[in-house]
Amino acid sequence: MSPPAMPLAKFVQTLELLTEEAQNSFAQASDADQLDESRVEFLGAKKGRLKLIQKDLAGIENSEKPAAGKSLNATKQAIQQAFDEAKKRLLGDQDKVVRDPKFDATLPGTKFRMGKLHPITQTINELKDIMGRLGFTPAQGPEVEDDYHNFQALNIPMSHPARDPLDNFYLSVAGKHSGAVAAGEEDNPTLMRSQTSTVQIREMERIDPPIRMVSLGRVYRPDTADWSHYPMFHQIEGLMIDKSVTLADLKTVLKLFATSYLGDEVPIRIRPSFFPFTEPSVEADYYWDGKWVEFGGAGIVDPNVLKSVGYDPEKYSGFAFGLGIERLCMIRHQITDIRYLFTNDVRFLRQF
Ligand code: PHE
């Protein structure tokens, strides 16, 4: 079947109309996406309208084919030119940019400095990870605590110096004789927790043994800031409760913990100490860089503490430890002053 005859005049007229339509369309494009849509519509290699019209060439008288071909090529050029102009209008003259003597396209791009986690946050994540591998699950407690969880349940008696208002950030007035306190407050004032041992109590209140928990967070004490003290710092608290847990288990966990964090075989030693909530209590040290470094406090959970949360001390025992996170972080990174960690000078923080 021969294609339908196509008069030359009609072919040329169709091309003229198409040119006009394409020019309008390109001129009206207001962004690169619109322009590209128009390009596909008119110049698309497969289904572009110019391509479709090209098929009509076959229906033109042989004698008129050269004229028709000429007209087709002129149309192609006109549409392409309209497209190039629209592109220049929308995207700028890119050749000119590349030739601009003030612009060197071969230079590396501007380096963008990514933000990072604070070194203490990095340390916390790492310590949590290490304890996780030893089977300890993360737990959390509030930073605004009550006297009961910060002291009473931890077997710290009313008369104990640790409760001194000068050593704690109390948020309400303690003492039965002060007038303006809410009902119940006088026996259980609120304070910023001074230790993460509070979470031992909260966790034991929440679940039954066996327990292996680790809690990392901020604690507050009104210390004057110097190279090794700050009124806010971080502790990691560990608690393991099960049947017949001993000091040997504690030593093993602390040794594995120090070895994992510091990356070398780290010897551990324990010295007798005193905490109201552990019996016996120890001070743990690890050997690092030629000397013994204080690790923190630890011990076997006092039966009175187990009783305060309703556990049977005849059935269960456990160990607890509380270590300063800043000190670990400072030793590992050779930071000489704790204040660097909290003054947030980016030149310091960027190094981690
Ligand atoms: N909470 C104690 C402190 O802040 C450390 C500690 C934790 C001691 C657990 C024994 C058991 O000093």
Coordinates of C-alpha atoms and ligand atoms in Angstrom, one line a residue:
M1 CA 0.0 0.0 0.0
S2 CA 1.5 3.3 -1.0
P3 CA 1.4 6.1 1.5
P4 CA -1.3 8.8 1.0
A5 CA -0.2 11.5 -1.4
M6 CA 0.9 14.7 0.4
P7 CA 0.9 18.0 -1.5
L8 CA 4.1 20.0 -1.0
A9 CA 2.2 23.1 0.1
K10 CA 0.5 21.3 2.9
F11 CA 3.7 19.8 4.1
V12 CA 5.4 23.2 4.2
Q13 CA 2.5 24.8 6.0
T14 CA 2.5 22.1 8.6
L15 CA 6.2 22.7 9.2
E16 CA 5.7 26.4 9.6
L17 CA 2.9 25.9 12.1
L18 CA 5.1 23.5 14.0
T19 CA 8.0 26.0 14.1
E20 CA 5.8 28.7 15.5
E21 CA 4.3 26.4 18.1
A22 CA 7.8 25.2 19.2
Q23 CA 9.2 28.7 19.4
N24 CA 6.2 29.8 21.6
S25 CA 6.5 26.7 23.8
F26 CA 10.3 27.2 24.4
A27 CA 9.9 30.9 25.1
Q28 CA 7.2 30.2 27.7
A29 CA 9.2 27.6 29.6
S30 CA 9.9 29.0 33.0
D31 CA 12.3 26.4 34.3
A32 CA 14.6 23.6 33.1
D33 CA 12.0 20.9 33.6
Q34 CA 9.4 22.7 31.5
L35 CA 11.9 23.3 28.8
D36 CA 12.9 19.7 28.8
E37 CA 9.2 18.6 28.4
S38 CA 8.9 20.9 25.4
R39 CA 12.1 19.6 23.9
V40 CA 10.8 16.0 24.1
E41 CA 7.5 17.1 22.6
F42 CA 9.0 18.8 19.5
L43 CA 12.5 17.4 19.1
G44 CA 12.1 13.9 20.8
A45 CA 14.1 11.3 18.8
K46 CA 11.3 8.8 18.7
K47 CA 7.9 10.4 19.1
G48 CA 8.8 14.1 18.7
R49 CA 6.3 15.9 16.5
L50 CA 9.1 16.9 14.0
K51 CA 9.9 13.2 13.7
L52 CA 6.3 12.3 13.0
I53 CA 5.9 15.0 10.3
Q54 CA 9.1 13.7 8.7
K55 CA 7.2 10.5 7.9
D56 CA 5.0 12.5 5.5
L57 CA 8.0 13.0 3.3
A58 CA 7.3 9.5 1.8
G59 CA 3.9 10.7 0.4
I60 CA 5.4 13.6 -1.5
E61 CA 5.9 13.5 -5.3
N62 CA 9.4 12.5 -6.2
S63 CA 10.0 15.7 -8.1
E64 CA 9.1 17.8 -5.1
K65 CA 11.1 15.8 -2.6
P66 CA 14.2 18.0 -2.7
A67 CA 12.2 21.1 -1.9
A68 CA 10.4 19.3 0.9
G69 CA 13.7 18.0 2.4
K70 CA 15.1 21.6 2.4
S71 CA 12.1 22.9 4.1
L72 CA 12.3 20.1 6.7
N73 CA 16.0 20.9 7.5
A74 CA 15.2 24.6 7.8
T75 CA 12.5 23.8 10.3
K76 CA 14.7 21.5 12.3
Q77 CA 17.3 24.3 12.5
A78 CA 14.8 27.0 13.5
I79 CA 13.3 24.8 16.3
Q80 CA 16.8 23.8 17.6
Q81 CA 17.8 27.5 17.6
A82 CA 14.7 28.4 19.6
F83 CA 15.5 25.7 22.0
D84 CA 19.1 26.8 22.5
E85 CA 18.0 30.4 23.1
A86 CA 15.5 29.3 25.8
K87 CA 18.2 27.1 27.4
K88 CA 20.6 30.0 27.5
R89 CA 17.9 32.2 29.1
L90 CA 17.2 29.6 31.8
L91 CA 20.6 28.1 32.6
G92 CA 22.9 30.9 31.6
D93 CA 25.7 30.7 29.1
Q94 CA 27.7 27.8 30.5
D95 CA 30.4 28.0 27.9
K96 CA 31.0 31.6 29.1
V97 CA 31.2 30.5 32.7
V98 CA 33.8 28.0 31.9
R99 CA 35.8 30.5 29.9
D100 CA 35.5 33.2 32.6
P101 CA 39.1 33.8 33.8
K102 CA 37.9 34.4 37.4
F103 CA 36.4 30.9 37.4
D104 CA 38.6 27.9 37.4
A105 CA 36.5 24.8 36.9
T106 CA 39.5 22.5 37.7
L107 CA 39.9 23.7 41.3
P108 CA 38.5 21.4 44.0
G109 CA 35.1 22.4 45.5
T110 CA 34.7 24.2 48.8
K111 CA 35.1 21.7 51.6
F112 CA 32.0 21.4 53.8
R113 CA 32.8 20.6 57.4
M114 CA 30.3 18.1 58.7
G115 CA 29.1 18.3 62.3
K116 CA 30.0 15.6 64.8
L117 CA 28.8 14.1 68.0
H118 CA 30.2 15.7 71.1
P119 CA 33.2 13.6 72.5
I120 CA 31.2 12.8 75.6
T121 CA 28.3 11.5 73.5
Q122 CA 30.7 9.5 71.4
T123 CA 32.2 8.0 74.6
I124 CA 28.7 7.2 76.0
N125 CA 27.8 5.4 72.8
E126 CA 31.0 3.4 72.9
L127 CA 30.7 2.5 76.6
K128 CA 27.0 1.5 76.1
D129 CA 28.1 -0.7 73.2
I130 CA 30.9 -2.4 75.2
M131 CA 28.5 -3.1 78.1
G132 CA 25.9 -4.3 75.7
R133 CA 28.3 -7.0 74.4
L134 CA 28.7 -8.1 78.1
G135 CA 24.9 -8.5 78.3
F136 CA 24.0 -5.3 80.1
T137 CA 20.9 -3.5 78.9
P138 CA 20.7 0.3 78.9
A139 CA 18.3 1.9 81.4
Q140 CA 17.4 5.5 82.2
G141 CA 16.3 7.5 85.2
P142 CA 15.3 11.1 85.7
E143 CA 17.9 13.8 86.3
V144 CA 15.5 15.6 88.6
E145 CA 15.2 13.1 91.4
D146 CA 13.7 12.8 94.8
D147 CA 15.5 12.2 98.1
Y148 CA 14.1 8.7 98.3
H149 CA 15.8 7.4 95.1
N150 CA 19.0 9.5 95.5
F151 CA 19.5 8.6 99.2
Q152 CA 16.9 6.7 101.3
A153 CA 16.5 3.6 99.1
L154 CA 20.3 3.5 98.8
N155 CA 20.7 3.1 102.5
I156 CA 22.0 6.6 103.0
P157 CA 20.8 7.7 106.4
M158 CA 19.3 11.1 107.3
S159 CA 22.5 12.0 109.1
H160 CA 24.9 11.1 106.3
P161 CA 27.1 14.0 105.1
A162 CA 26.4 13.1 101.4
R163 CA 22.9 14.7 101.9
D164 CA 24.5 18.1 102.9
P165 CA 22.6 20.9 101.2
L166 CA 26.1 22.4 100.4
D167 CA 27.0 19.2 98.4
N168 CA 23.8 18.9 96.4
F169 CA 21.5 21.0 94.2
Y170 CA 18.3 20.8 96.1
L171 CA 15.3 22.1 94.2
S172 CA 13.0 22.2 97.2
V173 CA 13.5 23.0 100.9
A174 CA 14.5 20.0 103.0
G175 CA 13.6 19.6 106.6
K176 CA 10.3 19.3 108.5
H177 CA 10.6 22.7 110.1
S178 CA 10.6 24.8 107.0
G179 CA 7.1 26.2 106.3
A180 CA 6.5 26.7 102.6
V181 CA 6.8 23.2 101.1
A182 CA 4.2 21.0 99.4
A183 CA 2.6 18.2 101.4
G184 CA 5.0 15.2 101.5
E185 CA 7.9 17.3 100.2
E186 CA 9.4 17.8 103.6
D187 CA 10.3 14.1 103.8
N188 CA 11.2 13.7 100.2
P189 CA 12.7 16.9 98.7
T190 CA 13.6 17.1 95.0
L191 CA 17.2 17.6 93.8
M192 CA 19.3 17.2 90.8
R193 CA 20.6 13.7 91.2
S194 CA 24.1 13.5 92.6
Q195 CA 24.8 10.0 91.3
T196 CA 23.4 7.5 88.7
S197 CA 23.0 4.9 91.5
T198 CA 19.4 6.2 91.6
V199 CA 18.8 4.2 88.4
Q200 CA 19.7 1.0 90.3
I201 CA 16.7 1.6 92.5
R202 CA 14.4 2.6 89.7
E203 CA 15.3 -0.4 87.6
M204 CA 14.9 -2.9 90.6
E205 CA 11.5 -1.3 91.3
R206 CA 10.6 -1.9 87.7
I207 CA 11.7 -5.5 87.1
D208 CA 12.5 -8.7 89.0
P209 CA 15.9 -10.4 88.9
P210 CA 18.0 -11.4 87.0
I211 CA 19.1 -7.9 86.1
R212 CA 22.1 -6.7 84.1
M213 CA 21.6 -3.0 83.4
V214 CA 23.8 -0.1 82.6
S215 CA 22.9 3.5 82.9
L216 CA 24.8 6.5 81.5
G217 CA 23.9 10.1 82.2
R218 CA 24.4 13.4 83.9
V219 CA 24.9 14.0 87.6
Y220 CA 25.2 17.3 89.5
R221 CA 27.3 18.4 92.4
P222 CA 28.1 22.0 93.4
D223 CA 31.9 21.5 92.9
T224 CA 34.0 24.5 92.0
A225 CA 35.2 23.9 88.4
D226 CA 38.9 23.1 88.0
W227 CA 40.8 20.9 85.6
S228 CA 39.2 17.7 87.0
H229 CA 35.9 19.0 88.5
Y230 CA 32.8 20.4 87.0
P231 CA 29.3 21.0 88.6
M232 CA 27.8 18.7 86.0
F233 CA 29.4 15.5 84.8
H234 CA 28.5 12.0 83.6
Q235 CA 28.6 8.6 85.2
I236 CA 28.1 5.1 84.0
E237 CA 26.3 2.8 86.5
G238 CA 26.3 -0.9 86.2
L239 CA 24.1 -3.3 88.1
M240 CA 24.0 -7.1 88.0
I241 CA 21.6 -9.0 90.2
D242 CA 21.3 -12.8 90.1
K243 CA 21.8 -15.8 92.3
S244 CA 25.3 -15.9 93.9
V245 CA 27.0 -13.0 92.1
T246 CA 30.4 -12.2 93.7
L247 CA 33.2 -9.7 93.7
A248 CA 35.0 -12.0 91.2
D249 CA 32.2 -11.3 88.7
L250 CA 32.6 -7.6 89.3
K251 CA 36.3 -7.7 88.7
T252 CA 35.9 -9.7 85.5
V253 CA 33.4 -7.2 84.1
L254 CA 35.5 -4.2 85.0
K255 CA 38.6 -5.7 83.5
L256 CA 36.8 -6.6 80.2
F257 CA 35.3 -3.2 80.2
A258 CA 38.6 -1.3 80.6
T259 CA 40.3 -3.6 78.2
S260 CA 37.7 -3.0 75.5
Y261 CA 37.6 0.7 75.9
L262 CA 41.3 1.4 76.2
G263 CA 42.3 -1.2 73.7
D264 CA 45.0 -3.0 75.6
E265 CA 45.2 -5.7 78.2
V266 CA 44.4 -3.6 81.3
P267 CA 45.2 -4.9 84.9
I268 CA 42.6 -4.1 87.5
R269 CA 42.9 -3.8 91.3
I270 CA 40.4 -3.2 94.0
R271 CA 40.9 -1.5 97.3
P272 CA 38.6 -1.6 100.4
S273 CA 36.3 1.5 100.6
F274 CA 32.9 2.5 101.9
F275 CA 29.5 3.2 100.3
P276 CA 26.3 2.9 102.3
F277 CA 24.7 0.9 99.4
T278 CA 27.3 -1.7 98.9
E279 CA 28.9 -4.2 101.4
P280 CA 31.7 -4.8 100.9
S281 CA 32.6 -1.7 99.1
V282 CA 35.6 -1.2 96.9
E283 CA 37.4 1.5 95.0
A284 CA 38.6 0.1 91.6
D285 CA 41.7 1.2 89.8
Y286 CA 43.2 0.2 86.5
Y287 CA 46.8 0.3 85.4
W288 CA 47.4 2.6 82.5
D289 CA 50.4 4.4 81.2
G290 CA 52.7 3.2 84.0
K291 CA 50.4 4.1 86.9
W292 CA 47.3 3.1 88.7
V293 CA 44.3 5.3 87.8
E294 CA 41.1 5.5 89.9
F295 CA 38.2 3.9 88.0
G296 CA 35.4 4.6 90.4
G297 CA 33.3 3.0 93.2
A298 CA 31.8 -0.4 93.3
G299 CA 30.8 -3.3 95.6
I300 CA 28.3 -6.0 96.4
V301 CA 24.8 -4.5 96.7
D302 CA 23.9 -4.1 100.4
P303 CA 21.1 -6.4 101.6
N304 CA 19.3 -3.3 102.9
V305 CA 19.1 -2.0 99.3
L306 CA 17.7 -5.3 98.0
K307 CA 15.1 -5.2 100.8
S308 CA 14.1 -1.6 100.0
V309 CA 13.0 -2.7 96.5
G310 CA 11.3 -5.9 97.8
Y311 CA 14.0 -8.4 96.7
D312 CA 14.9 -11.3 99.0
P313 CA 18.6 -10.9 100.0
E314 CA 18.8 -14.6 100.9
K315 CA 18.0 -15.5 97.4
Y316 CA 19.7 -12.8 95.3
S317 CA 22.9 -10.9 95.4
G318 CA 24.6 -8.6 93.0
F319 CA 27.3 -6.1 92.3
A320 CA 27.1 -2.4 91.3
F321 CA 29.7 0.1 90.1
G322 CA 29.7 3.8 89.2
L323 CA 32.4 5.3 87.1
G324 CA 33.1 8.8 85.9
I325 CA 32.7 9.1 82.1
E326 CA 34.7 12.3 81.7
R327 CA 37.8 10.7 83.3
L328 CA 37.7 7.7 80.9
C329 CA 37.2 10.0 77.9
M330 CA 40.0 12.3 79.0
I331 CA 42.5 9.5 79.6
R332 CA 41.8 7.9 76.2
H333 CA 42.1 11.2 74.3
Q334 CA 44.7 12.8 76.5
I335 CA 42.5 15.8 77.4
T336 CA 44.1 17.8 80.1
D337 CA 41.2 19.9 81.4
I338 CA 37.6 18.8 81.9
R339 CA 36.4 22.4 81.2
Y340 CA 37.4 22.0 77.5
L341 CA 34.6 19.5 77.2
F342 CA 31.9 22.0 78.2
T343 CA 33.0 25.3 76.9
N344 CA 32.1 24.1 73.4
D345 CA 35.0 25.7 71.5
V346 CA 34.6 24.2 68.1
R347 CA 38.4 24.2 67.5
F348 CA 38.6 21.7 70.4
L349 CA 35.5 19.7 69.6
R350 CA 36.4 19.3 65.9
Q351 CA 39.4 17.1 66.9
F352 CA 37.2 14.1 67.8
Ligands
PHE1 N1 27.5 6.3 93.3 C1 28.9 6.2 93.7 C2 29.5 7.6 93.5 O1 29.0 8.4 92.8 C3 29.7 5.1 93.0 C4 29.2 3.8 93.3 C5 28.3 3.2 92.4 C6 29.7 3.0 94.3 C7 27.8 1.9 92.7 C8 29.3 1.7 94.5 C9 28.4 1.2 93.7 O2 30.6 7.8 94.0

